[in-house]
Amino acid sequence: MKSVLHVDPILAATSAPPPFTVGTVLTETRLDSWLALGLVLAAGLYLYGVYRLRLRGDRWPIARTVFFIGPGLGGIALVTVSGLHAYDTALLSVHMIQHMVLSMVAPIFLALGAPMTLALRTLPVGPRKRLLAIVHSRVARVYSFPLVAFAIFVVNPFVLYFSDLYRFTLEHAWAHELVHAHFIMTGCVFFWPLLGLDPLPGRWPYPARALLMLLSVPFHTVLGLTIMQSTTLFGGDWYPSLNLAWSDPWDDQVVAGGILWAGGEFVSVTMLAVLVVQWVKQSEREARRVDRELDRQEARERAADAAAT
């Protein structure tokens, strides 16, 4: 599956972090990356939008703000800005934690934060029309179509890990950062049409969405077990060349596969439950709407009968 390539010893040495401990995870935190700046900017814009709504007396659910800022943006920060970033090219298991959070956990809560709805309610007329034009564009319709999003979500990890592309991202920091952004975008494209609260064109009914979510569960099992049972190290001789006395690359690869397998199934099943809850609530709202319409129709009939007599 992977060819063994020579690693520049100087490059490898500069990529080797100290032993993995809670202390080093805290002390290796960085705040100077472009991703950290993007997270601060996104949080500021979201909170400003909520502030604008409250100034004019409109209500915005607190849960949406908590979801977006907390496990949404906060989840991304936890695995990219905290000290975990110092180990993402030294331990495959840490990279898999990043993979799970960036492609599954964070996008789900970003979607539940409904940032597009917030933007549409606070932007001036011109920017609002441009945003709507983007949302309803042909490109957005194609990429947000559930089957297309599902295919991208499933195929991407296999392309990354079972080609020399993964090795390339280990050797080039900019490529590794780009993969992080790609994970986030892929997760948003997949989960936004399924679980998100924003208005999107061509959204499937809840039964079809639940079926697609269910189909995503075996994918992580297959990928995780494949990594665990692989007889070839991912990244070639990159990890052995780091000469980490406190970590064995083979054992770490097994742990990485287990994280992807167990974590993927847990998140998928949990999100399936969330989708079912949304489905039930939507059905209850629809039932109440029908009841109100029937009550109004009954009242009109009684008024007509009274007028006739």
Short mmCIF file of C-alpha atoms in Angstrom, two decimals:
data_model
loop_
_atom_site.label_atom_id
_atom_site.label_comp_id
_atom_site.label_asym_id
_atom_site.label_seq_id
_atom_site.Cartn_x
_atom_site.Cartn_y
_atom_site.Cartn_z
CA MET A 1 0.00 0.00 0.00
CA LYS A 2 2.81 2.40 0.88
CA SER A 3 6.24 2.66 -0.59
CA VAL A 4 9.11 3.24 1.81
CA LEU A 5 10.84 6.51 1.07
CA HIS A 6 14.00 8.06 2.48
CA VAL A 7 13.53 10.80 5.05
CA ASP A 8 15.87 13.73 5.46
CA PRO A 9 17.24 13.22 9.02
CA ILE A 10 17.38 16.98 9.63
CA LEU A 11 13.74 17.37 8.59
CA ALA A 12 12.70 14.44 10.77
CA ALA A 13 14.61 15.74 13.77
CA THR A 14 12.92 19.10 13.58
CA SER A 15 9.54 17.32 13.44
CA ALA A 16 10.10 15.24 16.58
CA PRO A 17 8.33 16.66 19.66
CA PRO A 18 9.06 15.87 23.33
CA PRO A 19 7.31 12.92 25.02
CA PHE A 20 3.51 13.13 24.84
CA THR A 21 2.15 14.36 28.19
CA VAL A 22 -0.63 16.63 29.41
CA GLY A 23 1.99 19.22 30.29
CA THR A 24 3.49 19.35 26.80
CA VAL A 25 0.04 19.51 25.22
CA LEU A 26 -0.54 22.69 27.25
CA THR A 27 2.89 24.24 26.78
CA GLU A 28 3.02 23.60 23.02
CA THR A 29 -0.13 25.65 22.39
CA ARG A 30 0.31 28.17 19.57
CA LEU A 31 -1.74 31.22 18.68
CA ASP A 32 0.20 32.45 15.64
CA SER A 33 -1.31 30.27 12.89
CA TRP A 34 -3.67 31.42 10.13
CA LEU A 35 -6.22 28.92 11.43
CA ALA A 36 -6.19 30.51 14.90
CA LEU A 37 -6.81 33.90 13.31
CA GLY A 38 -9.66 32.46 11.25
CA LEU A 39 -11.28 30.94 14.35
CA VAL A 40 -11.13 34.23 16.24
CA LEU A 41 -12.58 36.07 13.25
CA ALA A 42 -15.41 33.54 12.81
CA ALA A 43 -16.30 33.70 16.51
CA GLY A 44 -16.24 37.51 16.46
CA LEU A 45 -18.49 37.76 13.41
CA TYR A 46 -20.97 35.25 14.84
CA LEU A 47 -21.18 37.00 18.21
CA TYR A 48 -21.53 40.36 16.48
CA GLY A 49 -24.45 38.98 14.49
CA VAL A 50 -26.14 37.78 17.68
CA TYR A 51 -25.52 41.20 19.23
CA ARG A 52 -27.11 42.94 16.22
CA LEU A 53 -30.20 40.76 16.52
CA ARG A 54 -30.62 41.52 20.21
CA LEU A 55 -30.17 45.25 19.63
CA ARG A 56 -33.27 45.28 17.45
CA GLY A 57 -35.21 43.06 19.86
CA ASP A 58 -35.00 39.77 17.94
CA ARG A 59 -34.35 36.49 19.68
CA TRP A 60 -31.57 34.05 18.84
CA PRO A 61 -31.48 30.62 20.58
CA ILE A 62 -28.65 30.41 23.11
CA ALA A 63 -28.10 26.75 22.21
CA ARG A 64 -27.11 27.69 18.67
CA THR A 65 -24.48 30.12 19.94
CA VAL A 66 -23.13 27.52 22.38
CA PHE A 67 -22.95 24.86 19.66
CA PHE A 68 -21.17 27.10 17.17
CA ILE A 69 -18.65 28.69 19.56
CA GLY A 70 -18.14 25.71 21.89
CA PRO A 71 -17.77 22.30 20.25
CA GLY A 72 -17.85 23.88 16.79
CA LEU A 73 -15.04 26.45 16.68
CA GLY A 74 -13.72 25.26 20.04
CA GLY A 75 -13.37 21.71 18.76
CA ILE A 76 -11.28 22.92 15.83
CA ALA A 77 -9.10 24.97 18.19
CA LEU A 78 -8.67 22.01 20.53
CA VAL A 79 -6.94 19.88 17.90
CA THR A 80 -5.14 22.54 15.85
CA VAL A 81 -4.23 25.42 18.15
CA SER A 82 -3.58 23.48 21.36
CA GLY A 83 -0.41 21.48 21.93
CA LEU A 84 -1.86 18.54 20.04
CA HIS A 85 -0.66 20.19 16.84
CA ALA A 86 2.95 19.49 17.90
CA TYR A 87 2.26 15.75 17.61
CA ASP A 88 0.14 15.58 14.46
CA THR A 89 3.14 14.66 12.28
CA ALA A 90 4.81 12.50 14.95
CA LEU A 91 1.89 10.29 16.01
CA LEU A 92 -0.62 8.87 13.56
CA SER A 93 -3.03 8.44 16.47
CA VAL A 94 -3.04 12.20 17.13
CA HIS A 95 -3.60 12.85 13.43
CA MET A 96 -6.62 10.53 13.56
CA ILE A 97 -8.03 12.46 16.51
CA GLN A 98 -7.69 15.59 14.41
CA HIS A 99 -9.33 13.79 11.48
CA MET A 100 -12.33 12.79 13.59
CA VAL A 101 -12.84 16.21 15.20
CA LEU A 102 -12.27 18.28 12.06
CA SER A 103 -14.33 16.16 9.67
CA MET A 104 -17.13 14.91 11.96
CA VAL A 105 -17.47 16.54 15.37
CA ALA A 106 -16.83 20.23 14.66
CA PRO A 107 -18.80 20.44 11.37
CA ILE A 108 -21.87 18.97 13.04
CA PHE A 109 -21.95 21.66 15.72
CA LEU A 110 -21.11 24.39 13.23
CA ALA A 111 -24.18 23.28 11.27
CA LEU A 112 -26.34 23.26 14.41
CA GLY A 113 -25.22 26.84 15.05
CA ALA A 114 -27.04 27.95 11.86
CA PRO A 115 -24.52 30.68 10.90
CA MET A 116 -26.05 31.16 7.45
CA THR A 117 -29.46 31.91 8.96
CA LEU A 118 -27.81 34.37 11.33
CA ALA A 119 -26.05 36.08 8.42
CA LEU A 120 -29.26 36.33 6.38
CA ARG A 121 -31.03 37.96 9.32
CA THR A 122 -28.31 40.54 10.01
CA LEU A 123 -26.62 41.39 6.69
CA PRO A 124 -27.65 44.46 4.68
CA VAL A 125 -29.74 43.92 1.56
CA GLY A 126 -26.84 43.82 -0.92
CA PRO A 127 -24.62 41.26 0.88
CA ARG A 128 -27.73 39.23 1.76
CA LYS A 129 -28.68 38.93 -1.91
CA ARG A 130 -25.12 37.89 -2.81
CA LEU A 131 -25.13 35.23 -0.09
CA LEU A 132 -28.47 33.89 -1.32
CA ALA A 133 -27.11 33.82 -4.87
CA ILE A 134 -24.16 31.71 -3.69
CA VAL A 135 -26.41 29.35 -1.71
CA HIS A 136 -28.70 28.81 -4.69
CA SER A 137 -25.92 28.65 -7.30
CA ARG A 138 -25.41 25.56 -9.42
CA VAL A 139 -22.06 24.79 -7.76
CA ALA A 140 -23.61 24.93 -4.28
CA ARG A 141 -26.50 22.73 -5.40
CA VAL A 142 -24.11 20.10 -6.76
CA TYR A 143 -21.79 19.99 -3.76
CA SER A 144 -24.62 20.10 -1.21
CA PHE A 145 -26.52 17.30 -2.94
CA PRO A 146 -26.40 14.50 -0.32
CA LEU A 147 -25.11 11.74 -2.62
CA VAL A 148 -22.30 13.95 -3.93
CA ALA A 149 -21.39 15.05 -0.41
CA PHE A 150 -21.48 11.43 0.78
CA ALA A 151 -19.14 10.32 -2.03
CA ILE A 152 -16.64 13.08 -1.21
CA PHE A 153 -16.84 12.28 2.51
CA VAL A 154 -16.19 8.56 1.97
CA VAL A 155 -13.58 8.67 -0.80
CA ASN A 156 -11.34 11.44 0.57
CA PRO A 157 -9.71 9.49 3.45
CA PHE A 158 -8.89 6.55 1.17
CA VAL A 159 -7.28 8.88 -1.36
CA LEU A 160 -5.27 10.58 1.39
CA TYR A 161 -4.03 7.56 3.34
CA PHE A 162 -3.55 5.03 0.54
CA SER A 163 -1.43 7.20 -1.69
CA ASP A 164 1.79 9.18 -1.40
CA LEU A 165 -0.29 12.28 -0.67
CA TYR A 166 -0.23 11.56 3.07
CA ARG A 167 3.56 11.34 3.06
CA PHE A 168 3.68 14.66 1.19
CA THR A 169 1.57 16.32 3.90
CA LEU A 170 3.97 15.08 6.58
CA GLU A 171 6.93 16.67 4.82
CA HIS A 172 5.27 20.02 4.02
CA ALA A 173 3.62 22.04 6.78
CA TRP A 174 1.50 24.08 4.36
CA ALA A 175 0.06 20.88 2.86
CA HIS A 176 -0.72 19.54 6.33
CA GLU A 177 -2.58 22.76 7.19
CA LEU A 178 -4.44 22.53 3.89
CA VAL A 179 -5.56 19.00 4.77
CA HIS A 180 -6.97 20.34 8.05
CA ALA A 181 -9.02 22.92 6.17
CA HIS A 182 -10.10 20.25 3.70
CA PHE A 183 -11.31 18.00 6.54
CA ILE A 184 -13.47 20.84 7.88
CA MET A 185 -14.93 21.67 4.46
CA THR A 186 -15.64 18.01 3.68
CA GLY A 187 -17.43 17.53 7.00
CA CYS A 188 -19.50 20.68 6.50
CA VAL A 189 -20.50 19.66 2.98
CA PHE A 190 -21.68 16.26 4.28
CA PHE A 191 -23.35 17.18 7.57
CA TRP A 192 -24.84 20.58 6.73
CA PRO A 193 -27.59 19.19 4.43
CA LEU A 194 -28.28 16.31 6.85
CA LEU A 195 -28.32 17.98 10.27
CA GLY A 196 -27.94 21.70 9.69
CA LEU A 197 -30.66 24.22 10.50
CA ASP A 198 -29.84 26.63 7.67
CA PRO A 199 -32.12 26.82 4.62
CA LEU A 200 -30.48 24.86 1.80
CA PRO A 201 -31.85 24.07 -1.67
CA GLY A 202 -32.88 20.52 -2.50
CA ARG A 203 -32.77 19.20 1.05
CA TRP A 204 -33.86 15.56 1.35
CA PRO A 205 -36.74 14.44 3.61
CA TYR A 206 -35.82 13.02 7.00
CA PRO A 207 -36.17 9.29 6.12
CA ALA A 208 -33.69 9.64 3.22
CA ARG A 209 -31.29 11.63 5.41
CA ALA A 210 -31.44 8.98 8.14
CA LEU A 211 -30.69 6.25 5.60
CA LEU A 212 -27.66 8.13 4.26
CA MET A 213 -26.36 8.71 7.78
CA LEU A 214 -26.76 5.00 8.50
CA LEU A 215 -24.80 4.12 5.36
CA SER A 216 -21.85 6.19 6.59
CA VAL A 217 -21.36 4.01 9.69
CA PRO A 218 -19.62 0.99 8.04
CA PHE A 219 -17.20 3.27 6.20
CA HIS A 220 -15.27 4.13 9.39
CA THR A 221 -15.26 0.48 10.43
CA VAL A 222 -13.69 -0.57 7.14
CA LEU A 223 -11.11 2.22 7.14
CA GLY A 224 -10.22 1.77 10.82
CA LEU A 225 -9.81 -2.01 10.57
CA THR A 226 -7.76 -1.64 7.39
CA ILE A 227 -5.36 0.71 9.17
CA MET A 228 -5.15 -1.56 12.23
CA GLN A 229 -4.40 -4.67 10.14
CA SER A 230 -2.04 -3.03 7.66
CA THR A 231 1.38 -4.66 7.34
CA THR A 232 2.87 -1.42 6.00
CA LEU A 233 3.44 1.77 7.95
CA PHE A 234 1.51 4.76 6.73
CA GLY A 235 3.92 7.50 5.71
CA GLY A 236 6.67 5.05 4.77
CA ASP A 237 9.70 5.38 7.05
CA TRP A 238 8.67 8.84 8.28
CA TYR A 239 7.60 7.76 11.76
CA PRO A 240 10.49 5.32 12.43
CA SER A 241 12.97 8.00 11.30
CA LEU A 242 11.82 10.26 14.16
CA ASN A 243 13.39 7.77 16.59
CA LEU A 244 10.84 8.44 19.33
CA ALA A 245 11.92 6.38 22.33
CA TRP A 246 8.52 6.87 23.93
CA SER A 247 6.40 5.64 20.98
CA ASP A 248 6.40 2.61 18.68
CA PRO A 249 5.05 3.46 15.18
CA TRP A 250 3.42 0.04 14.74
CA ASP A 251 1.58 0.19 18.05
CA ASP A 252 0.57 3.78 17.40
CA GLN A 253 -0.84 2.83 13.99
CA VAL A 254 -3.04 0.19 15.62
CA VAL A 255 -4.25 2.81 18.12
CA ALA A 256 -4.92 5.21 15.23
CA GLY A 257 -7.08 2.66 13.43
CA GLY A 258 -8.97 1.95 16.64
CA ILE A 259 -9.66 5.65 17.15
CA LEU A 260 -11.05 5.96 13.64
CA TRP A 261 -13.14 2.80 13.97
CA ALA A 262 -14.63 3.36 17.43
CA GLY A 263 -14.83 7.14 17.16
CA GLY A 264 -16.45 7.03 13.74
CA GLU A 265 -19.13 4.58 14.82
CA PHE A 266 -19.86 6.50 18.03
CA VAL A 267 -20.24 9.84 16.25
CA SER A 268 -22.29 8.35 13.39
CA VAL A 269 -24.72 6.56 15.70
CA THR A 270 -25.00 9.62 17.94
CA MET A 271 -25.72 11.87 14.99
CA LEU A 272 -28.28 9.38 13.69
CA ALA A 273 -30.04 9.76 17.04
CA VAL A 274 -29.89 13.56 16.71
CA LEU A 275 -31.39 13.29 13.24
CA VAL A 276 -34.23 11.13 14.54
CA VAL A 277 -34.93 13.69 17.30
CA GLN A 278 -35.04 16.46 14.68
CA TRP A 279 -37.38 14.31 12.61
CA VAL A 280 -39.74 13.78 15.56
CA LYS A 281 -39.75 17.49 16.43
CA GLN A 282 -40.44 18.42 12.81
CA SER A 283 -43.34 15.96 12.75
CA GLU A 284 -44.73 17.46 15.95
CA ARG A 285 -44.48 20.98 14.51
CA GLU A 286 -46.24 19.84 11.36
CA ALA A 287 -48.98 18.17 13.42
CA ARG A 288 -49.50 21.38 15.42
CA ARG A 289 -49.65 23.39 12.19
CA VAL A 290 -52.31 21.05 10.78
CA ASP A 291 -54.28 21.25 14.03
CA ARG A 292 -54.22 25.05 13.93
CA GLU A 293 -55.38 25.04 10.32
CA LEU A 294 -58.22 22.64 11.16
CA ASP A 295 -59.21 24.84 14.12
CA ARG A 296 -59.28 27.90 11.86
CA GLN A 297 -61.32 26.05 9.26
CA GLU A 298 -63.76 24.88 11.93
CA ALA A 299 -64.10 28.43 13.26
CA ARG A 300 -64.83 29.75 9.76
CA GLU A 301 -67.50 27.10 9.25
CA ARG A 302 -69.15 27.95 12.59
CA ALA A 303 -69.10 31.65 11.70
CA ALA A 304 -70.64 30.92 8.32
CA ASP A 305 -73.38 28.79 9.92
CA ALA A 306 -74.10 31.53 12.48
CA ALA A 307 -74.36 34.15 9.73
CA ALA A 308 -76.72 31.94 7.72
CA THR A 309 -79.09 31.56 10.63
#
